[in-house]
């Protein structure tokens, strides 16, 4: 589904990614963990070209993202992204947030897009908030709307960039619950998170990143119970 | 005071003309300014450079000089161009008179000037919208122009209301410069009355008061619009 080869990314002199190779299979849930500044978010943002890689190749469903002839908007429509800070559109209601892109990008009618948005808000448990503006929603509710908004494009892959890091603790659970449902339905997911419980329970594979490299990867059991790399051990001892 | 009483209706007409030219110029300035402002943010280098040059020129030179260029300069330019075309390309004579109507010259000069300031207002408004908004829109597969139209601009428009109001007030006062080309707005009407009656102080004070009345009302209107838009956020 996703194939990343020798991915490098620098911001000026600062090297953030130093050669990442990674494959994600269909229906797989990959959790990326690591200390801050290790390049996790940059890696995720490269997968839908919110950041342009300095070097390397990225393929989604066999299509190269960096080939100039690739329609990047079409690719992005297939790759859902959920942000740490939600990034809902504040001038639109919850329903309009979800229905905007299907109308503009997929050319759905207002009616069709509205129905689709309604069913997705129901799925994330917020159908009663359809007409409400984002600033009247809690953080957890906003993030669930943001997930519905990404799902409205019927993406093949969902990317989550620390989706619970900006939430009050009591709201983390409701967002993780929605993500668990998605994983159960067979959505292909790449999740950058500090929620080790989620990684253990839902992740098919966990990747530990440090200093722009994927240092160690494996099943959650292996990563959490028998870590080999010293930096991973140090990281786990700090957060567990 | 007698003079003011007798000529007040003339000053009122002048105030009406001032308001009219300001509204027209700022309205055209908004349309043109939005285009120039977006061009300043464009990914196309040539477009960006052209827009920057436009803004630099109209903000960096006095409005009074711009008015002279339009009113006295353009007819001269038309004449030269026509003479050149007739001499070199056998063009028939199209224009027989070159002078611009003073109203048209006033609209052109003020609109072009206003557009430069408004372009900067829109550019700042667009840039003040969080980066995450554009990223969210792009990540959903929207093109940059769709994102601009449906996500960024609707939010930016709310933020530019107060500076646009300032621009309107500034332009309202600056239209007094049009008096030098004989455009009969409020200041020119004042000049004409003083010229005939030699009563300076009360007339000019009344002119000032009429400007103040217009700017005051307009500021309150902007305050009101701002409050309304905030609640709808």
Short mmCIF file of C-alpha atoms in Angstrom, two decimals:
data_model
loop_
_atom_site.label_atom_id
_atom_site.label_comp_id
_atom_site.label_asym_id
_atom_site.label_seq_id
_atom_site.Cartn_x
_atom_site.Cartn_y
_atom_site.Cartn_z
CA UNK A 1 0.00 0.00 0.00
CA UNK A 2 2.73 2.44 1.01
CA UNK A 3 6.35 1.96 0.03
CA UNK A 4 9.00 4.40 1.20
CA UNK A 5 12.56 4.11 -0.06
CA UNK A 6 15.62 5.94 1.20
CA UNK A 7 13.63 8.97 2.32
CA UNK A 8 15.66 12.02 3.29
CA UNK A 9 14.37 15.38 4.42
CA UNK A 10 16.34 18.44 5.46
CA UNK A 11 15.14 21.85 6.53
CA UNK A 12 18.07 23.98 5.46
CA UNK A 13 21.05 22.53 7.31
CA UNK A 14 18.92 20.57 9.75
CA UNK A 15 18.65 16.94 8.68
CA UNK A 16 15.39 15.51 9.95
CA UNK A 17 15.09 12.25 8.02
CA UNK A 18 18.21 10.34 7.14
CA UNK A 19 17.13 7.47 4.92
CA UNK A 20 13.86 5.83 5.84
CA UNK A 21 12.76 2.57 4.25
CA UNK A 22 9.33 1.33 5.10
CA UNK A 23 6.44 -0.67 3.73
CA UNK A 24 2.88 -0.67 4.93
CA UNK A 25 0.60 -3.50 3.81
CA UNK A 26 -3.12 -3.09 3.16
CA UNK A 27 -5.19 -3.29 6.37
CA UNK A 28 -2.06 -2.96 8.46
CA UNK A 29 -1.90 -0.63 11.47
CA UNK A 30 1.60 0.74 11.93
CA UNK A 31 2.39 2.78 15.02
CA UNK A 32 5.40 5.08 14.97
CA UNK A 33 6.91 6.01 18.32
CA UNK A 34 10.01 7.91 19.34
CA UNK A 35 11.29 10.96 21.21
CA UNK A 36 10.26 14.41 20.02
CA UNK A 37 12.44 15.70 17.24
CA UNK A 38 13.06 12.20 15.94
CA UNK A 39 11.32 12.95 12.64
CA UNK A 40 8.08 10.98 13.19
CA UNK A 41 5.77 13.79 12.15
CA UNK A 42 7.96 14.81 9.23
CA UNK A 43 7.93 11.21 8.00
CA UNK A 44 4.13 11.17 8.15
CA UNK A 45 3.82 14.55 6.46
CA UNK A 46 6.05 13.39 3.63
CA UNK A 47 3.62 10.56 2.84
CA UNK A 48 1.07 13.04 1.51
CA UNK A 49 3.64 15.60 0.44
CA UNK A 50 2.82 18.24 3.02
CA UNK A 51 6.61 18.19 3.19
CA UNK A 52 8.61 17.67 0.04
CA UNK A 53 11.32 15.03 0.52
CA UNK A 54 14.88 16.07 -0.22
CA UNK A 55 15.73 12.63 -1.57
CA UNK A 56 14.13 9.22 -1.94
CA UNK A 57 10.95 7.68 -3.27
CA UNK A 58 7.43 7.23 -1.95
CA UNK A 59 4.86 5.00 -3.65
CA UNK A 60 1.21 4.73 -2.78
CA UNK A 61 -0.53 1.83 -4.46
CA UNK A 62 2.41 1.66 -6.84
CA UNK A 63 2.16 5.32 -7.90
CA UNK A 64 5.23 7.44 -7.28
CA UNK A 65 4.45 10.63 -5.36
CA UNK A 66 7.53 12.40 -6.60
CA UNK A 67 7.00 11.74 -10.28
CA UNK A 68 6.16 15.17 -11.73
CA UNK A 69 3.37 13.63 -13.84
CA UNK A 70 1.53 12.34 -10.75
CA UNK A 71 -1.62 14.27 -9.84
CA UNK A 72 -0.80 15.02 -6.24
CA UNK A 73 -4.31 16.23 -5.43
CA UNK A 74 -5.73 12.90 -6.54
CA UNK A 75 -3.24 11.07 -4.29
CA UNK A 76 -3.99 13.28 -1.31
CA UNK A 77 -7.70 12.60 -1.74
CA UNK A 78 -6.89 8.90 -1.19
CA UNK A 79 -4.75 9.54 1.88
CA UNK A 80 -6.62 10.83 4.92
CA UNK A 81 -4.73 12.92 7.44
CA UNK A 82 -5.60 13.74 11.03
CA UNK A 83 -3.62 16.51 12.68
CA UNK A 84 -2.51 17.09 16.25
CA UNK A 85 -4.31 20.44 16.34
CA UNK A 86 -7.45 19.17 14.50
CA UNK A 87 -7.36 22.04 11.96
CA UNK A 88 -11.11 22.08 11.55
CA UNK A 89 -12.45 24.93 9.42
CA UNK A 90 -13.77 27.37 12.06
CA UNK A 91 -16.22 29.12 9.73
CA UNK A 92 -18.04 25.89 8.90
CA UNK A 93 -20.30 23.66 10.97
CA UNK A 94 -19.28 20.13 11.85
CA UNK A 95 -21.38 18.82 8.97
CA UNK A 96 -19.98 21.36 6.49
CA UNK A 97 -16.44 20.52 7.59
CA UNK A 98 -17.07 16.93 6.58
CA UNK A 99 -19.04 17.60 3.39
CA UNK A 100 -16.87 20.36 1.87
CA UNK A 101 -14.18 18.21 0.27
CA UNK A 102 -16.56 15.54 -1.11
CA UNK A 103 -18.49 18.35 -2.81
CA UNK A 104 -15.47 20.19 -4.18
CA UNK A 105 -13.11 17.34 -4.92
CA UNK A 106 -15.46 14.42 -5.63
CA UNK A 107 -18.19 16.60 -7.16
CA UNK A 108 -20.91 15.16 -4.96
CA UNK A 109 -24.15 17.13 -4.81
CA UNK A 110 -24.93 19.03 -1.63
CA UNK A 111 -27.53 16.38 -0.80
CA UNK A 112 -25.19 13.42 -1.34
CA UNK A 113 -22.32 15.06 0.54
CA UNK A 114 -24.67 15.99 3.38
CA UNK A 115 -25.92 12.41 3.66
CA UNK A 116 -22.37 11.09 3.61
CA UNK A 117 -21.29 13.61 6.25
CA UNK A 118 -24.29 12.72 8.40
CA UNK A 119 -23.50 9.02 8.31
CA UNK A 120 -19.85 9.69 9.22
CA UNK A 121 -20.76 12.01 12.09
CA UNK A 122 -23.04 9.24 13.33
CA UNK A 123 -20.15 6.81 13.11
CA UNK A 124 -17.98 9.03 15.33
CA UNK A 125 -20.92 9.62 17.67
CA UNK A 126 -21.51 13.28 16.88
CA UNK A 127 -24.62 13.39 14.72
CA UNK A 128 -26.30 15.62 17.31
CA UNK A 129 -23.50 18.17 16.82
CA UNK A 130 -23.89 18.39 13.02
CA UNK A 131 -24.96 22.05 13.03
CA UNK A 132 -22.45 23.21 15.63
CA UNK A 133 -19.32 25.28 14.89
CA UNK A 134 -15.93 23.90 15.97
CA UNK A 135 -15.38 26.48 18.73
CA UNK A 136 -18.38 25.06 20.57
CA UNK A 137 -16.98 21.54 20.52
CA UNK A 138 -14.55 20.03 23.02
CA UNK A 139 -11.11 19.00 21.80
CA UNK A 140 -12.11 15.36 21.68
CA UNK A 141 -15.24 16.15 19.70
CA UNK A 142 -13.27 18.33 17.29
CA UNK A 143 -10.80 15.55 16.66
CA UNK A 144 -13.62 13.09 16.00
CA UNK A 145 -15.10 15.51 13.46
CA UNK A 146 -11.64 15.81 11.91
CA UNK A 147 -11.49 12.01 11.58
CA UNK A 148 -14.94 12.00 9.96
CA UNK A 149 -13.77 14.75 7.60
CA UNK A 150 -10.81 12.66 6.48
CA UNK A 151 -12.99 9.53 6.11
CA UNK A 152 -15.43 11.42 3.88
CA UNK A 153 -12.94 11.14 1.03
CA UNK A 154 -13.06 7.33 1.40
CA UNK A 155 -9.29 7.16 1.74
CA UNK A 156 -7.26 4.01 1.25
CA UNK A 157 -4.89 5.01 4.04
CA UNK A 158 -5.31 7.13 7.15
CA UNK A 159 -2.39 9.02 8.66
CA UNK A 160 -2.63 10.19 12.27
CA UNK A 161 -0.15 12.81 13.48
CA UNK A 162 -0.23 12.66 17.29
CA UNK A 163 -4.03 12.81 17.25
CA UNK A 164 -4.42 12.85 21.04
CA UNK A 165 -1.44 15.00 22.07
CA UNK A 166 -3.39 18.26 22.18
CA UNK A 167 -6.29 16.77 24.17
CA UNK A 168 -7.15 16.91 27.83
CA UNK A 169 -6.58 13.46 29.33
CA UNK A 170 -10.27 12.70 29.81
CA UNK A 171 -10.88 13.12 26.07
CA UNK A 172 -8.13 10.87 24.81
CA UNK A 173 -10.24 7.75 25.21
CA UNK A 174 -13.09 8.80 22.94
CA UNK A 175 -10.69 9.56 20.07
CA UNK A 176 -8.75 6.33 20.52
CA UNK A 177 -12.05 4.43 20.54
CA UNK A 178 -12.92 5.81 17.11
CA UNK A 179 -9.46 4.88 15.85
CA UNK A 180 -9.81 1.35 17.22
CA UNK A 181 -13.10 0.95 15.38
CA UNK A 182 -11.40 2.04 12.18
CA UNK A 183 -8.59 -0.45 12.67
CA UNK A 184 -11.10 -3.22 13.31
CA UNK A 185 -12.87 -2.37 10.04
CA UNK A 186 -9.62 -2.98 8.20
CA UNK A 187 -8.46 0.57 7.50
CA UNK A 188 -4.78 0.87 6.66
CA UNK A 189 -3.35 3.23 9.25
CA UNK A 190 -0.07 4.90 10.12
CA UNK A 191 -0.24 6.42 13.58
CA UNK A 192 2.33 8.65 15.23
CA UNK A 193 1.50 8.67 18.92
CA UNK A 194 2.70 8.64 22.49
CA UNK A 195 -0.21 6.40 23.53
CA UNK A 196 1.66 3.17 24.23
CA UNK A 197 -1.54 1.42 25.31
CA UNK A 198 -2.98 2.05 21.86
CA UNK A 199 0.23 0.89 20.19
CA UNK A 200 0.14 -2.35 22.14
CA UNK A 201 -3.53 -3.07 21.69
CA UNK A 202 -4.17 -1.98 18.10
CA UNK A 203 -0.80 -1.88 16.36
CA UNK A 204 0.16 -4.72 14.06
CA UNK A 205 3.65 -3.35 13.98
CA UNK A 206 5.51 -0.72 15.99
CA UNK A 207 8.37 1.34 14.58
CA UNK A 208 10.78 3.19 16.85
CA UNK A 209 12.32 6.28 15.27
CA UNK A 210 15.26 8.25 16.54
CA UNK A 211 17.39 10.95 14.89
CA UNK A 212 15.69 10.56 11.55
CA UNK A 213 16.08 6.80 11.29
CA UNK A 214 13.89 3.80 11.93
CA UNK A 215 15.99 2.21 14.62
CA UNK A 216 13.91 -0.81 15.50
CA UNK A 217 10.62 -2.32 14.43
CA UNK A 218 8.56 -5.34 15.27
CA UNK A 219 5.36 -6.56 16.81
CA UNK A 220 4.17 -4.62 19.86
CA UNK A 221 5.15 -7.58 22.08
CA UNK A 222 8.70 -7.57 20.79
CA UNK A 223 9.14 -3.80 20.98
CA UNK A 224 7.72 -3.40 24.45
CA UNK A 225 8.88 -6.65 26.06
CA UNK A 226 12.18 -7.42 24.37
CA UNK A 227 13.60 -4.17 23.03
CA UNK A 228 17.10 -4.61 21.64
CA UNK A 229 18.28 -1.13 20.83
CA UNK A 230 19.68 0.88 23.75
CA UNK A 231 17.98 4.10 22.73
CA UNK A 232 14.66 2.31 22.51
CA UNK A 233 15.24 0.86 25.98
CA UNK A 234 16.07 4.31 27.33
CA UNK A 235 12.99 5.78 25.62
CA UNK A 236 10.67 3.10 27.00
CA UNK A 237 12.06 3.39 30.51
CA UNK A 238 11.26 7.12 30.44
CA UNK A 239 7.69 6.84 29.31
CA UNK A 240 6.40 3.59 30.76
CA UNK B 1 -22.34 82.32 9.97
CA UNK B 2 -24.72 83.79 7.42
CA UNK B 3 -22.46 82.54 4.61
CA UNK B 4 -22.41 79.02 6.03
CA UNK B 5 -26.17 78.99 6.25
CA UNK B 6 -26.54 80.11 2.66
CA UNK B 7 -23.96 77.73 1.23
CA UNK B 8 -24.43 74.70 3.44
CA UNK B 9 -26.46 72.86 0.82
CA UNK B 10 -23.56 73.30 -1.65
CA UNK B 11 -21.17 71.80 0.86
CA UNK B 12 -23.61 68.93 1.42
CA UNK B 13 -23.60 68.18 -2.28
CA UNK B 14 -19.79 68.24 -2.15
CA UNK B 15 -19.87 65.81 0.77
CA UNK B 16 -22.14 63.55 -1.28
CA UNK B 17 -19.65 63.61 -4.15
CA UNK B 18 -16.80 62.84 -1.74
CA UNK B 19 -18.70 59.87 -0.38
CA UNK B 20 -19.57 58.68 -3.88
CA UNK B 21 -16.02 58.82 -5.22
CA UNK B 22 -14.73 57.10 -2.08
CA UNK B 23 -17.24 54.26 -2.25
CA UNK B 24 -16.60 53.68 -5.96
CA UNK B 25 -12.82 53.85 -5.60
CA UNK B 26 -12.63 51.58 -2.56
CA UNK B 27 -15.04 49.11 -4.19
CA UNK B 28 -12.91 48.91 -7.34
CA UNK B 29 -9.84 48.95 -5.09
CA UNK B 30 -11.16 45.88 -3.24
CA UNK B 31 -11.59 43.83 -6.41
CA UNK B 32 -8.27 44.90 -7.88
CA UNK B 33 -6.56 44.76 -4.49
CA UNK B 34 -7.70 41.17 -3.88
CA UNK B 35 -6.24 40.16 -7.24
CA UNK B 36 -2.97 41.98 -6.58
CA UNK B 37 -2.79 40.67 -3.01
CA UNK B 38 -3.23 37.06 -4.15
CA UNK B 39 -0.70 37.65 -6.94
CA UNK B 40 1.76 38.72 -4.23
CA UNK B 41 1.33 35.25 -2.68
CA UNK B 42 1.38 33.40 -5.98
CA UNK B 43 3.79 30.60 -6.73
CA UNK B 44 4.46 32.19 -10.11
CA UNK B 45 7.49 34.43 -9.81
CA UNK B 46 6.60 36.88 -12.57
CA UNK B 47 3.16 37.46 -11.12
CA UNK B 48 4.65 38.04 -7.68
CA UNK B 49 7.19 40.52 -9.00
CA UNK B 50 4.61 42.44 -11.02
CA UNK B 51 2.28 42.69 -8.03
CA UNK B 52 5.11 43.80 -5.76
CA UNK B 53 6.16 46.48 -8.26
CA UNK B 54 2.56 47.70 -8.43
CA UNK B 55 2.27 47.96 -4.66
CA UNK B 56 5.67 49.62 -4.32
CA UNK B 57 4.83 52.24 -6.94
CA UNK B 58 1.43 53.24 -5.65
CA UNK B 59 2.38 53.21 -1.99
CA UNK B 60 5.73 54.83 -2.61
CA UNK B 61 4.56 57.87 -4.55
CA UNK B 62 2.20 60.63 -3.42
CA UNK B 63 -1.46 60.31 -4.37
CA UNK B 64 -1.32 63.91 -5.57
CA UNK B 65 1.35 63.02 -8.13
CA UNK B 66 -0.66 59.96 -9.19
CA UNK B 67 -3.65 62.19 -9.76
CA UNK B 68 -1.52 64.47 -11.96
CA UNK B 69 -0.17 61.50 -13.90
CA UNK B 70 -3.67 60.21 -14.62
CA UNK B 71 -5.34 63.54 -15.34
CA UNK B 72 -2.58 65.33 -17.23
CA UNK B 73 -0.26 62.46 -18.13
CA UNK B 74 -2.61 59.88 -19.65
CA UNK B 75 -4.13 62.21 -22.30
CA UNK B 76 -0.60 63.15 -23.36
CA UNK B 77 0.28 59.46 -23.55
CA UNK B 78 -2.85 58.67 -25.62
CA UNK B 79 -1.97 61.45 -28.01
CA UNK B 80 1.56 60.21 -28.47
CA UNK B 81 0.44 56.63 -28.99
CA UNK B 82 -2.16 57.61 -31.53
CA UNK B 83 0.32 59.78 -33.40
CA UNK B 84 2.79 56.89 -33.46
CA UNK B 85 0.19 54.39 -34.71
CA UNK B 86 -1.06 56.78 -37.37
CA UNK B 87 2.44 57.54 -38.59
CA UNK B 88 3.77 53.98 -38.61
CA UNK B 89 0.80 51.66 -39.13
CA UNK B 90 -1.56 53.74 -41.18
CA UNK B 91 -4.14 53.68 -38.42
CA UNK B 92 -7.11 55.99 -38.88
CA UNK B 93 -7.58 58.64 -36.20
CA UNK B 94 -9.90 57.30 -33.51
CA UNK B 95 -9.57 59.85 -30.75
CA UNK B 96 -10.27 63.46 -31.54
CA UNK B 97 -10.09 64.69 -27.98
CA UNK B 98 -7.64 63.40 -25.44
CA UNK B 99 -8.72 64.96 -22.17
CA UNK B 100 -10.12 62.58 -19.57
CA UNK B 101 -13.39 63.55 -17.92
CA UNK B 102 -12.41 64.69 -14.44
CA UNK B 103 -14.71 62.17 -12.76
CA UNK B 104 -13.11 59.30 -14.68
CA UNK B 105 -9.63 60.56 -13.84
CA UNK B 106 -10.61 60.78 -10.17
CA UNK B 107 -11.94 57.21 -10.15
CA UNK B 108 -8.89 55.83 -11.93
CA UNK B 109 -6.35 57.56 -9.69
CA UNK B 110 -8.10 56.77 -6.41
CA UNK B 111 -8.93 53.15 -7.34
CA UNK B 112 -5.39 52.35 -8.41
CA UNK B 113 -4.02 53.93 -5.25
CA UNK B 114 -6.53 52.23 -2.99
CA UNK B 115 -5.90 48.84 -4.62
CA UNK B 116 -2.24 48.96 -3.58
CA UNK B 117 -3.10 49.44 0.10
CA UNK B 118 -5.95 46.93 -0.03
CA UNK B 119 -3.66 44.37 -1.69
CA UNK B 120 -1.41 44.55 1.36
CA UNK B 121 -4.41 44.23 3.67
CA UNK B 122 -5.61 41.06 1.90
CA UNK B 123 -2.12 39.61 1.75
CA UNK B 124 -1.66 40.10 5.49
CA UNK B 125 -5.16 38.71 6.11
CA UNK B 126 -4.46 35.56 4.15
CA UNK B 127 -1.08 35.10 5.79
CA UNK B 128 -2.61 35.49 9.24
CA UNK B 129 -4.69 32.34 8.75
CA UNK B 130 -3.03 29.41 10.48
CA UNK B 131 -0.88 27.23 8.26
CA UNK B 132 -2.83 24.18 9.41
CA UNK B 133 -5.94 25.38 7.59
CA UNK B 134 -4.24 25.23 4.21
CA UNK B 135 -2.65 21.89 5.11
CA UNK B 136 -5.98 20.40 6.15
CA UNK B 137 -7.62 21.56 2.92
CA UNK B 138 -4.75 20.29 0.76
CA UNK B 139 -4.65 16.97 2.61
CA UNK B 140 -8.27 16.44 1.56
CA UNK B 141 -7.22 16.75 -2.07
CA UNK B 142 -8.37 20.31 -2.69
CA UNK B 143 -6.37 22.37 -5.15
CA UNK B 144 -4.72 25.48 -3.79
CA UNK B 145 -7.33 27.69 -5.43
CA UNK B 146 -10.19 25.64 -3.93
CA UNK B 147 -8.51 25.86 -0.54
CA UNK B 148 -8.10 29.61 -0.96
CA UNK B 149 -11.70 30.12 -2.02
CA UNK B 150 -13.53 27.87 0.42
CA UNK B 151 -11.22 27.78 3.44
CA UNK B 152 -8.74 30.63 3.61
CA UNK B 153 -10.53 33.66 2.11
CA UNK B 154 -13.79 33.32 4.06
CA UNK B 155 -11.74 33.43 7.26
CA UNK B 156 -9.42 36.17 6.01
CA UNK B 157 -12.30 38.44 5.00
CA UNK B 158 -13.46 38.66 8.60
CA UNK B 159 -10.01 39.68 9.74
CA UNK B 160 -9.56 42.38 7.10
CA UNK B 161 -12.78 44.25 7.94
CA UNK B 162 -11.11 46.63 10.46
CA UNK B 163 -8.11 47.54 8.26
CA UNK B 164 -10.42 47.90 5.26
CA UNK B 165 -12.47 50.33 7.32
CA UNK B 166 -9.31 52.30 8.04
CA UNK B 167 -8.46 52.35 4.36
CA UNK B 168 -11.94 53.67 3.57
CA UNK B 169 -11.56 56.48 6.09
CA UNK B 170 -8.09 57.36 4.82
CA UNK B 171 -9.35 57.43 1.23
CA UNK B 172 -12.35 59.54 2.21
CA UNK B 173 -9.98 62.22 3.48
CA UNK B 174 -7.46 61.83 0.66
CA UNK B 175 -10.08 62.49 -2.00
CA UNK B 176 -9.70 66.14 -0.93
CA UNK B 177 -6.58 66.10 -3.13
CA UNK B 178 -8.88 65.78 -6.14
CA UNK B 179 -9.72 69.45 -5.63
CA UNK B 180 -6.49 70.34 -7.45
CA UNK B 181 -7.79 68.96 -10.75
CA UNK B 182 -11.06 70.80 -10.24
CA UNK B 183 -13.10 67.78 -9.21
CA UNK B 184 -15.94 69.29 -7.24
CA UNK B 185 -15.94 67.23 -4.11
CA UNK B 186 -16.26 68.70 -0.62
CA UNK B 187 -12.90 70.49 -0.41
CA UNK B 188 -13.24 71.98 -3.90
CA UNK B 189 -16.72 73.25 -3.02
CA UNK B 190 -15.23 74.87 0.07
CA UNK B 191 -12.51 76.52 -2.01
CA UNK B 192 -15.07 77.89 -4.45
CA UNK B 193 -17.25 79.33 -1.69
CA UNK B 194 -14.30 80.91 0.11
CA UNK B 195 -13.07 82.30 -3.20
CA UNK B 196 -16.34 84.05 -3.79
CA UNK B 197 -17.21 85.18 -0.29
CA UNK B 198 -13.79 85.65 1.35
CA UNK B 199 -15.24 84.06 4.48
CA UNK B 200 -12.61 81.47 5.32
CA UNK B 201 -12.80 80.29 8.91
CA UNK B 202 -16.47 79.30 9.25
CA UNK B 203 -16.55 77.67 5.84
CA UNK B 204 -13.41 75.59 6.34
CA UNK B 205 -14.58 74.63 9.82
CA UNK B 206 -17.85 73.44 8.33
CA UNK B 207 -15.96 71.45 5.69
CA UNK B 208 -13.90 69.85 8.45
CA UNK B 209 -17.04 69.07 10.40
CA UNK B 210 -18.63 67.38 7.40
CA UNK B 211 -15.55 65.17 6.94
CA UNK B 212 -15.65 64.35 10.63
CA UNK B 213 -19.34 63.47 10.48
CA UNK B 214 -18.72 61.04 7.63
CA UNK B 215 -15.65 59.37 9.15
CA UNK B 216 -17.31 59.16 12.57
CA UNK B 217 -20.41 57.45 11.21
CA UNK B 218 -18.30 55.10 9.20
CA UNK B 219 -16.09 54.09 12.15
CA UNK B 220 -19.18 53.21 14.16
CA UNK B 221 -20.43 51.14 11.22
CA UNK B 222 -17.13 49.24 11.08
CA UNK B 223 -17.23 48.64 14.84
CA UNK B 224 -20.71 47.23 14.49
CA UNK B 225 -19.79 44.98 11.54
CA UNK B 226 -16.77 43.74 13.45
CA UNK B 227 -18.86 42.76 16.46
CA UNK B 228 -21.44 41.04 14.29
CA UNK B 229 -18.80 39.00 12.48
CA UNK B 230 -17.07 38.00 15.69
CA UNK B 231 -20.18 36.36 17.12
CA UNK B 232 -20.64 34.39 13.92
CA UNK B 233 -17.17 32.91 14.13
#
